[in-house]
Coordinates of C-alpha atoms in Angstrom, one line a residue:
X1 CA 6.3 -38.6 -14.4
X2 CA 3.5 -36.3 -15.9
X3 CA 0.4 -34.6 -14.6
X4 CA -2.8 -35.5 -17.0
X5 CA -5.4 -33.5 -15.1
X6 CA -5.2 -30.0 -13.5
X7 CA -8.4 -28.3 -11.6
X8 CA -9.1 -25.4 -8.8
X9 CA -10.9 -26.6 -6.0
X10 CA -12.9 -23.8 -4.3
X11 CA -11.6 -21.0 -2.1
X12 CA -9.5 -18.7 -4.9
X13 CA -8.2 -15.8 -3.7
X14 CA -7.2 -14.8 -7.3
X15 CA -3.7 -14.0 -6.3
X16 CA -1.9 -14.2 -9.4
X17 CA 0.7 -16.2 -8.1
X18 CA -0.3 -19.9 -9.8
X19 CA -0.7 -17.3 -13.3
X20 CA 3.1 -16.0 -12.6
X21 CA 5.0 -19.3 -12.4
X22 CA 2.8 -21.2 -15.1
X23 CA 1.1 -18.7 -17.7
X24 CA 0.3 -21.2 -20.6
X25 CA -2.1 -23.6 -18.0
X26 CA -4.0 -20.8 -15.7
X27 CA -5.5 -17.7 -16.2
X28 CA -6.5 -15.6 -13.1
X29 CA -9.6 -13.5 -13.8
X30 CA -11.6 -11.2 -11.5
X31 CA -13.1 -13.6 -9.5
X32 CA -11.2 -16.8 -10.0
X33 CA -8.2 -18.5 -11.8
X34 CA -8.9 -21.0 -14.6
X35 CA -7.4 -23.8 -16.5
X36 CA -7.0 -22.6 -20.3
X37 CA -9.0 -23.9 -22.6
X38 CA -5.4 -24.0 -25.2
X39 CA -3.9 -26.9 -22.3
X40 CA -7.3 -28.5 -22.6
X41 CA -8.4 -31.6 -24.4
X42 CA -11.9 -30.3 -24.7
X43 CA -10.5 -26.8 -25.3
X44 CA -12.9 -24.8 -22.8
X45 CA -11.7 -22.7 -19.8
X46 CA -12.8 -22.6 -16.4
X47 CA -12.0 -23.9 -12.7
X48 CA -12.3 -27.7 -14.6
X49 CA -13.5 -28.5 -11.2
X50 CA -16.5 -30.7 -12.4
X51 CA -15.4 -31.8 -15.9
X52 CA -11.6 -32.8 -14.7
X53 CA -10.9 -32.8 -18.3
X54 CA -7.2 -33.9 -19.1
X55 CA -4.2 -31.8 -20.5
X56 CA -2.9 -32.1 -23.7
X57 CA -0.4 -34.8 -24.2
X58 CA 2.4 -32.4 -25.2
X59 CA 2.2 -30.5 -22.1
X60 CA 1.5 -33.5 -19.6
X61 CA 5.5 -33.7 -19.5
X62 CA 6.9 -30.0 -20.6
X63 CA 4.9 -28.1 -18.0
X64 CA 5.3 -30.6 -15.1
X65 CA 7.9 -28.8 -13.0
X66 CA 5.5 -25.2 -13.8
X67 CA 2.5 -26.5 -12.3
X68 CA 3.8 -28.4 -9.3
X69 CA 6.1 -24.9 -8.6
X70 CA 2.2 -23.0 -9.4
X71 CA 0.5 -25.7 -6.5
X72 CA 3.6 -25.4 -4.1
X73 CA 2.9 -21.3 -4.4
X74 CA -0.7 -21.4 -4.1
X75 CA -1.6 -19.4 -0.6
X76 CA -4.8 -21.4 0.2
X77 CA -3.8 -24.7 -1.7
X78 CA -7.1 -25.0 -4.0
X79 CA -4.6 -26.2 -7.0
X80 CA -5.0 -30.1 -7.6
X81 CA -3.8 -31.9 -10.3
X82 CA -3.3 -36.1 -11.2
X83 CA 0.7 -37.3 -11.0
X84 CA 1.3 -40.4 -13.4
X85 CA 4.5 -42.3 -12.2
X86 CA 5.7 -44.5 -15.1
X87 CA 8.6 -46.9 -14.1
X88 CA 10.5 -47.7 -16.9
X89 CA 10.6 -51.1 -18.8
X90 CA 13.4 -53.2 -18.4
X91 CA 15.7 -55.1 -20.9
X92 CA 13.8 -58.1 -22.7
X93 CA 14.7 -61.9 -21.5
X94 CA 17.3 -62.8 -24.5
X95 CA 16.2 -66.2 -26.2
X96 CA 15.9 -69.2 -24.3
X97 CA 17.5 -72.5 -25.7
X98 CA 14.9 -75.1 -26.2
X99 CA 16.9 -77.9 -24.8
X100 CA 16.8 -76.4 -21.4
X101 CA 14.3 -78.1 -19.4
X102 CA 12.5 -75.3 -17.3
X103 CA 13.2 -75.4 -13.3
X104 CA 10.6 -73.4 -11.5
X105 CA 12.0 -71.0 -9.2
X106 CA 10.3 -70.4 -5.5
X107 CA 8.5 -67.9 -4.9
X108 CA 10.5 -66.8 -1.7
X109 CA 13.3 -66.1 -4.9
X110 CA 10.6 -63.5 -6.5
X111 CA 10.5 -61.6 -3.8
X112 CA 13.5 -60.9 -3.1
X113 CA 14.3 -59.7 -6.5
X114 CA 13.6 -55.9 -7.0
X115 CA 10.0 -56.3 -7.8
X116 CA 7.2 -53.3 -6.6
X117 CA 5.3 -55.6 -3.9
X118 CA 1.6 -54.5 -6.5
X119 CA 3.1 -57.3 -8.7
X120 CA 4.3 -59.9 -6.5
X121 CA 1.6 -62.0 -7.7
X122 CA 2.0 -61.6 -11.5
X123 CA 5.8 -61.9 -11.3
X124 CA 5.7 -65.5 -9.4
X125 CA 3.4 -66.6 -12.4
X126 CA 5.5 -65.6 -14.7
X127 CA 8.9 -67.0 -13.7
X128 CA 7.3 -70.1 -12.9
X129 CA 7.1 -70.4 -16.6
X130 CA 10.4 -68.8 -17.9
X131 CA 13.8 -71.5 -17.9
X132 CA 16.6 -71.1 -15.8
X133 CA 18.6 -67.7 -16.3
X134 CA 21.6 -65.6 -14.6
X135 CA 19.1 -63.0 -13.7
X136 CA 15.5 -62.8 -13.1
X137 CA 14.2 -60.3 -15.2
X138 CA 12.0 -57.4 -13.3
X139 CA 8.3 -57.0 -14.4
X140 CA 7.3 -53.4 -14.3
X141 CA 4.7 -51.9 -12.2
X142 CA 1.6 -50.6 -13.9
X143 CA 1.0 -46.5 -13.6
X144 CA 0.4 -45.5 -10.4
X145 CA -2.0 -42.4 -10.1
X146 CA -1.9 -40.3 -7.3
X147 CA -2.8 -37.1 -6.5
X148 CA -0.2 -35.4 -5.2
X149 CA -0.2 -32.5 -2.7
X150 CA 2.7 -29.6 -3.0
X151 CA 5.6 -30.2 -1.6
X152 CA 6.2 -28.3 1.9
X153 CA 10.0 -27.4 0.8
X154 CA 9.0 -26.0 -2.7
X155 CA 7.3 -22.8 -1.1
X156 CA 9.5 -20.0 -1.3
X157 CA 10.4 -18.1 1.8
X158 CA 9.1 -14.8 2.9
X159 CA 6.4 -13.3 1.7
X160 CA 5.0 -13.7 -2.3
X161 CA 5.8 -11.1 -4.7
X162 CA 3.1 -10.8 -7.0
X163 CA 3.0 -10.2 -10.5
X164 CA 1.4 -6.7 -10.6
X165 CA 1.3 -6.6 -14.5
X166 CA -0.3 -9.2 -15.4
X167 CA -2.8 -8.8 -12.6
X168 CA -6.4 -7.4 -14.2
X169 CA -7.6 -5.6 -11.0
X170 CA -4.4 -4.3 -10.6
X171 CA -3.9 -2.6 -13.2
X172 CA -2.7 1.2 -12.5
X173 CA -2.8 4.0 -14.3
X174 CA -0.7 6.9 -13.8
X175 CA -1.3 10.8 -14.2
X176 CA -0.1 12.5 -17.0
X177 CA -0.6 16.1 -15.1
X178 CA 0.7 18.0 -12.6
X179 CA -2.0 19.5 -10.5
X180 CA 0.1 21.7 -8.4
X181 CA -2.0 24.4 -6.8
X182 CA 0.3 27.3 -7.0
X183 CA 0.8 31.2 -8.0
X184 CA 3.1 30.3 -10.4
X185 CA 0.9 27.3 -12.3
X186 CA -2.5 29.4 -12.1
X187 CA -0.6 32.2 -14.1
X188 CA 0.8 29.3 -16.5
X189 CA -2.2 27.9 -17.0
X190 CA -4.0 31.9 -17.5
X191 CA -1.6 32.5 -20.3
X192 CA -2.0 29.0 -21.9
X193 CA -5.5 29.7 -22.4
X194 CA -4.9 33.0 -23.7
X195 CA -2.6 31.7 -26.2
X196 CA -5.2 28.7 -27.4
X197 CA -7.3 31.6 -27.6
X198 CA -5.4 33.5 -29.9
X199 CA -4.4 30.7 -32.1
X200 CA -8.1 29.6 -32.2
X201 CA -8.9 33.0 -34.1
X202 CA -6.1 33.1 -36.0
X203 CA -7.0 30.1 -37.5
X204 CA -10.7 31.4 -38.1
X205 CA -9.2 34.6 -39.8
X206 CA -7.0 32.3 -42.2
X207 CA -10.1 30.2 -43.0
X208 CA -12.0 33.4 -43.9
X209 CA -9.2 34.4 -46.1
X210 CA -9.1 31.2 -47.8
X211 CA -13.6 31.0 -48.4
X212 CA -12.8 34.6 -49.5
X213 CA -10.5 34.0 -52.4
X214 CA -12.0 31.2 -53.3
X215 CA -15.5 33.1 -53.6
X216 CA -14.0 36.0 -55.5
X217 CA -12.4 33.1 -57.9
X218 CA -15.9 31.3 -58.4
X219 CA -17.6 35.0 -59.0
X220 CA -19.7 34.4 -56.2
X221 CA -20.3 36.5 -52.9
X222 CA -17.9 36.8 -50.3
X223 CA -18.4 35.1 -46.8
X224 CA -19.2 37.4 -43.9
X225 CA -16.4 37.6 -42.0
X226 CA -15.5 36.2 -38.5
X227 CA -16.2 38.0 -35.4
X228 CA -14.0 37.6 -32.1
X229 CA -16.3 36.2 -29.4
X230 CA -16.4 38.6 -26.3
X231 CA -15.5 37.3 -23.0
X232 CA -18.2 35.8 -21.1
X233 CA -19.5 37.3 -18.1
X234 CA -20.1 35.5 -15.0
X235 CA -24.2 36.2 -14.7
X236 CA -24.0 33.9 -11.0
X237 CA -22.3 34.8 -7.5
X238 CA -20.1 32.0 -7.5
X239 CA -16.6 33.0 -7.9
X240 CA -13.4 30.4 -8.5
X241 CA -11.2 31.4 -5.7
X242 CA -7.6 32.1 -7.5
X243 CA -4.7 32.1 -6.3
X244 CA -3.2 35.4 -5.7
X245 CA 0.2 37.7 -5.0
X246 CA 1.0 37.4 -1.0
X247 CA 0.1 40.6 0.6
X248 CA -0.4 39.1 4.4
X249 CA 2.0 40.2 6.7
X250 CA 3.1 37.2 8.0
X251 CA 4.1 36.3 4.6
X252 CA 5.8 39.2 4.0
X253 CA 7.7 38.9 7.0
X254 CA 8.7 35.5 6.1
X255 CA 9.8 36.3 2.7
X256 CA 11.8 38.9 4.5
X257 CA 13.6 36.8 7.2
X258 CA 14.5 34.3 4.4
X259 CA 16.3 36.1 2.2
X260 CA 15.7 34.5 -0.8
X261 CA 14.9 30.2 0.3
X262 CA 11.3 30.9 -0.5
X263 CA 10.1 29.9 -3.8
X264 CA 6.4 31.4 -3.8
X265 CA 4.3 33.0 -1.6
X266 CA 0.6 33.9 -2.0
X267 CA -2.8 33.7 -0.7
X268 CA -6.4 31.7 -1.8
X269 CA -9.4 32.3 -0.5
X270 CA -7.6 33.7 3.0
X271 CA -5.0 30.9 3.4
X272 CA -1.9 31.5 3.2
X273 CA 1.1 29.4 1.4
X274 CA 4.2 29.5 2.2
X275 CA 6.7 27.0 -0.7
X276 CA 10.5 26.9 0.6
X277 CA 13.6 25.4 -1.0
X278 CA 14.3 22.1 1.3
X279 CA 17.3 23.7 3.1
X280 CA 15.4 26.3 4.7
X281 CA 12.5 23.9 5.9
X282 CA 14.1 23.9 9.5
X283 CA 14.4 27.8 9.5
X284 CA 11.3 28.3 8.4
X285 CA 9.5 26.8 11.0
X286 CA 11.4 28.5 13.7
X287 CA 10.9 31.4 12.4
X288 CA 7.4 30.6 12.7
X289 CA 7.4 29.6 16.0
X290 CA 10.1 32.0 17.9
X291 CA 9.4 35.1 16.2
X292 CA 7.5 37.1 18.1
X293 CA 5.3 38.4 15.5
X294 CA 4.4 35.1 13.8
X295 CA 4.2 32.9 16.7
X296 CA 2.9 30.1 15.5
X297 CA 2.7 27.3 18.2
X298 CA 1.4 24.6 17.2
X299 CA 2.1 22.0 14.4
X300 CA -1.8 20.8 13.3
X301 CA -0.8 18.6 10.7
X302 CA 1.5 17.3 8.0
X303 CA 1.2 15.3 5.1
X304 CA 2.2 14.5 1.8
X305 CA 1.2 14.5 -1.9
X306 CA 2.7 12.4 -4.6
X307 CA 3.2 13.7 -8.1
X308 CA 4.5 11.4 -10.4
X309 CA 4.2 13.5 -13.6
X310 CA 6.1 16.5 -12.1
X311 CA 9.3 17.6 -13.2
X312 CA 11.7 18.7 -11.0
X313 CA 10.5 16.8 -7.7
X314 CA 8.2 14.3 -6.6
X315 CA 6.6 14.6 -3.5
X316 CA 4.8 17.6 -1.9
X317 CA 5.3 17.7 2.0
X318 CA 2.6 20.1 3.7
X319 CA 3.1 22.1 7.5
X320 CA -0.2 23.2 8.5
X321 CA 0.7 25.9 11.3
X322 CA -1.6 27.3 13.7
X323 CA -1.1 30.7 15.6
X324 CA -3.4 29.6 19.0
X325 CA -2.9 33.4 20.6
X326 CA -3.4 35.2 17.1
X327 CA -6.2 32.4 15.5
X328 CA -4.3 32.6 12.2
X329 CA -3.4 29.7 10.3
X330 CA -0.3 29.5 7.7
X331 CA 1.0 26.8 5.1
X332 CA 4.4 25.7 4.9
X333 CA 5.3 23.7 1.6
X334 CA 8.6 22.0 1.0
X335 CA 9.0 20.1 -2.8
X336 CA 10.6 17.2 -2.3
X337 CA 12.2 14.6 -4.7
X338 CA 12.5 11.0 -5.1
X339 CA 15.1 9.6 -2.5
X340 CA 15.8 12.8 -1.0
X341 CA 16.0 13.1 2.6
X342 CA 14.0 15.9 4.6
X343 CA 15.5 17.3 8.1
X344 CA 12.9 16.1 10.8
X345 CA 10.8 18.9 12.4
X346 CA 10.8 16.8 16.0
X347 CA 13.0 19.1 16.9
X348 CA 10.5 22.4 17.0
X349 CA 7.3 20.5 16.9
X350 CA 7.7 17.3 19.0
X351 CA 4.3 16.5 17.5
X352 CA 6.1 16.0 14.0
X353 CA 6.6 12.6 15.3
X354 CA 4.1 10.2 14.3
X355 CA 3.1 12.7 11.7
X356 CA 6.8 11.7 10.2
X357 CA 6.3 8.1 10.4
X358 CA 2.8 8.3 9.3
X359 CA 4.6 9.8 5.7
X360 CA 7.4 7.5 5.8
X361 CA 5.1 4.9 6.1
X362 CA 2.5 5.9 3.4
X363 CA 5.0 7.7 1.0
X364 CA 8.3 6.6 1.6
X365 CA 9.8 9.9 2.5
X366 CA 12.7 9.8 5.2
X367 CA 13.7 12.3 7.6
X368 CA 16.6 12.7 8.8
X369 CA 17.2 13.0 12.6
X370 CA 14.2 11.7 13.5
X371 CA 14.0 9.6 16.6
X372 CA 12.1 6.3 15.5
X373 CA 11.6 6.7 11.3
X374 CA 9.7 2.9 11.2
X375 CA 6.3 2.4 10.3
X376 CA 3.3 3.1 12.2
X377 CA 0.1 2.0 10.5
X378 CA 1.5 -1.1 8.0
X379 CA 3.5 -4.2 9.8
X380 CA 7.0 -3.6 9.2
X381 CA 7.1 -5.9 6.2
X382 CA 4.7 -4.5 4.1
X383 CA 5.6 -3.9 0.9
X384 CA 4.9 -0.5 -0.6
X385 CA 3.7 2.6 0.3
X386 CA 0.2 3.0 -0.2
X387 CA -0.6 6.3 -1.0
X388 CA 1.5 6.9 -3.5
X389 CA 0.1 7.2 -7.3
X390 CA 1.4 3.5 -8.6
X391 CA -0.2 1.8 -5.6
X392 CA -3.3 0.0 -6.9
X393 CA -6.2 0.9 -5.5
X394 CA -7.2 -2.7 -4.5
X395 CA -3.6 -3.2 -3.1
X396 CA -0.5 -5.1 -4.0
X397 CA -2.1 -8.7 -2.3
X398 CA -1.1 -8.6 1.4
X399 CA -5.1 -7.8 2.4
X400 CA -6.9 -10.4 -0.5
X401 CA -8.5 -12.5 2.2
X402 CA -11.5 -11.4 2.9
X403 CA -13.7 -14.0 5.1
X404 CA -16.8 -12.1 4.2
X405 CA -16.8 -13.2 0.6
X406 CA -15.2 -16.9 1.8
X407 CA -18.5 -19.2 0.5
X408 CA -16.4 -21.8 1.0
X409 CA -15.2 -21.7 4.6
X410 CA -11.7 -22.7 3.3
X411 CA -10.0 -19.1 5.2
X412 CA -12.0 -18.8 8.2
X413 CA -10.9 -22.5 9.0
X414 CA -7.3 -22.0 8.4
X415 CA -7.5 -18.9 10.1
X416 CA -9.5 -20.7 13.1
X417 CA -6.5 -22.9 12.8
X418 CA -4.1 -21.0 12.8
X419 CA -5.3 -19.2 16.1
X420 CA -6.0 -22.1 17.6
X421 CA -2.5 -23.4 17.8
X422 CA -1.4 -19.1 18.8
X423 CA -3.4 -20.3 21.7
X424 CA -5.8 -17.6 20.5
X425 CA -9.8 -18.0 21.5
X426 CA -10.7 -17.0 18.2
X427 CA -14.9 -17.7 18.0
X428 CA -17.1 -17.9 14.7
X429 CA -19.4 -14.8 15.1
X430 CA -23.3 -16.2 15.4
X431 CA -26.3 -14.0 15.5
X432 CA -28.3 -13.8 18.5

C-alpha cells in the first residue's frame, strides 16, 4: 500500500497532535496545519485542500504508517489522504508446447479460481486463449484507490498529550528573577545598587587617570576631572512604599511567642508580614487566633505564588488574617518547595477548605490532613496546574475548541451530536 495524496479538510483546531506523530508531512501554524512543501511534488505548503497535489514518491511508502497514526489522532478528523492497494503480480505461465491443441476452459472454472470479482471478465477472455495447464494462473487486479478513513482502534486511549515544544503558541518563557517582596530582598537589592554605584565611578576615576597620562605624554592639557553625581532628590509627593523593620505589636508578639520559626517580619505601607519556617505554619495561626491579644478570627483568603527562579523553595503560600473586633489585618507567609507537603489549616480555619483545594488545584501544592484535597475548578483529569509559571498562557489543549471561531460548523455539529445521544436538548442559539 502507499498513500499519494495528503490534505486538511476544514475545521483545524491546530492541535499539534497530526505535527507530533508525522513531522516531515505537516506543519501546524497559528491558525492551521499544513502539508510541507519538502513532501510535495509541486513543493508549496498549505492545507493542499484545493490543489490535492501528490507526495513525493519516496515518501508514498516510508511515511505510510506516520500519516495514517497522524489521521487516527486527529481530534476533529479534517486529515484525508488517497490509499493505493497494489496486489502483487503473480508467477508468469511457463512456455506452452505448441503441439497442445488449446481446450477452452468454462467460465464457471474462472470463477472459482482466486480471481478479485473487478476482473472476472478480463480473466475469462484470457483463459479462453491460454492451453491446458495444472493451474490457472491469477490475473491481478488493477490499483484500487480509496480514500480511507482512520481506523477507530488506532486512537490511543485517554486523553492526547500534546507536544508542547514544538507547539508555536505555546511556547513559554520562564523568569529568570525572583521578585520576592521582602525586608530582606529590598535591603539586597539597596546595597546592589550601591555597589553598581561605586563601581560605576571607580571606573570613571580610572578612565580620568588613563586621558590624564596620556595628555601629559602628548604635551597637551589635562582633562578636567570627573565629578560624583549627587543623589537625586525626589521634587514630587509620590513616595515608593519600602519595606520596613516590624515595629507593630502584633508582630512583635508573634516574633515573641515563636521563638525563633519566624524568618522575617516587617511592615509596607501599614500591612503587616509575617514569613514562618513551614513547621510552625500551624502554630502560627493559633497563635493568631487564640491569643487573646491578636485575635484574629477570620481566615479572608489564601493563595499561592509560584517562583520558579527562586533558590531555596518554590512556591509562596499566603494567610491573609483579619482581626473582625480589632479591624486589623495581618499576613502570614509560609515558603514552600517543590513536592513538599503543607499541614492543612481546616483545622483552625474550617474556611481553609476550598481555599486548599483551590491551590492544590491551580499549583499543585498538597496539604496534609485535609479532608477532601481533589480539585475544585478543573475536571479531575486535567492535566496541569494552571497558574503555575510553565503553564502556557493559551493552555496545554484541553480548551482549543472554540465554536465561536468554528466557520466551518464541523464542532458545533459534533458537539450537537454528541449531546444529542447524552439525551441533552442542546439548541443552536438564533437571534431574535
Amino acid at each position: 500500500m502507499a498513500i499519494t495524496k495528503v490534505w486538511i479538510e476544514e475545521g483545524c483546531i491546530v492541535c499539534n497532535a497530526c505535527e507530533a506523530e508525522c513531522p516531515d508531512v505537516f506543519h501546524v501554524t497559528e491558525d492551521s496545519c499544513h502539508i510541507k512543501g519538502d513532501a510535495r511534488v509541486d513543493g508549496h505548503e498549505n492545507e493542499n485542500r484545493d490543489e490535492k497535489a501528490a507526495l513525493k514518491a519516496d515518501l508514498q511508502t516510508s511515511l505510510e504508517d506516520s500519516i495514517i497514526a497522524a489521521a487516527a489522532g486527529c481530534p476533529v478528523d479534517v486529515i484525508k489522504y488517497d490509499l493505493v492497494t497494489n496486489t502483487e503480480a503473480s508467477a508468469p505461465v511457463a512456455a506452452i508446447e505448441p503441439a497442445v491443441e488449446p481446450v477452452a476452459v468454462a467460465p464457471a472454472a474462472v470463477v472459482a479460481a482466486p480471481v478479485p470479482p473487478i476482473v472476472v471478465e478480463a480473466a475469462t477472455e484470457a483463459v479462453a486463449q491460454v492451453t491446458a495447464v495444472p493451474v490457472i494462473p491469477v490475473i491481478p487486479a488493477p490499483p484500487a484507490v480509496v480514500i480511507a478513513e482512520p481506523a477507530p482502534t488506532a486512537v490511543a486511549a485517554g486523553p492526547y498529550v500534546f507536544d508542547y515544544k514544538t507547539a508555536p503558541n505555546r511556547q513559554v518563557v520562564m523568569p529568570k528573577t525572583v521578585p520576592l517582596p521582602s525586608l530582606n530582598t529590598y535591603q539586597e537589592e539597596q546595597k546592589a545598587a550601591v555597589a553598581a554605584d561605586e563601581a560605576k565611578w571607580a571606573k570613571q576615576q580610572a578612565d580620568f587617570e588613563t586621558a590624564k597620562a596620556k595628555a601629559e605624554a602628548e604635551g597637551k592639557d589635562a582633562p578636567k576631572p570627573p565629578v560624583k553625581p549627587a543623589p537625586k532628590k525626589n521634587e514630587t509627593d509620590m513616595e515608593f512604599p519600602v519595606p520596613t523593620e516590624a515595629t507593630d505589636p502584633d508582630l512583635l508578639r508573634l516574633m515573641e511567642l515563636l521563638d525563633g520559626k519566624v524568618s522575617q517580619a516587617f511592615e509596607q505601607s501599614g500591612e503587616l508580614t509575617l514569613q514562618v519556617h513551614p513547621d510552625g505554619l500551624i502554630e502560627a495561626l493559633m497563635f493568631c487566633k487564640g491569643d487573646a491579644s491578636l485575635r484574629y478570627e477570620m481566615l479572608a483568603d489564601q493563595t499561592a505564588t509560584h517562583y520558579p527562579a527562586a533558590n531555596g523553595f518554590a512556591f509562596s503560600v499566603v494567610y491573609q488574617l483579619t482581626s473582625i473586633t480589632r479591624r486589623k489585618r495581618l499576613r502570614i507567609r509560609v515558603l514552600v518547595k517543590e513536592g513538599q507537603e503543607l499541614e492543612s489549616a481546616v483545622q483552625i480555619y474550617p474556611s481553609a477548605n476550598w481555599m486548599e483545594r483551590e491551590i492544590f488545584d491551580m499549583f499543585g501544592i498538597r496539604f496534609s490532613g485535609h479532608p477532601d484535597l481533589t480539585r475544585i475548578l478543573c475536571p479531575d483529569d486535567w492535566e496541569g496546574f494552571p497558574l503555575r509559571k510553565e503553564y502556557p498562557t493559551l493552555g496545554w489543549g484541553q480548551r482549543d475548541i472554540d465554536f465561536r471561531e468554528d466557520r466551518s460548523g464541523v464542532l458545533m455539529r459534533m458537539a450537537m451530536e454528541k449531546a444529542g445521544n447524552m439525551g441533552i436538548n442542546l439548541k443552536v442559539p438564533k437571534a431574535d
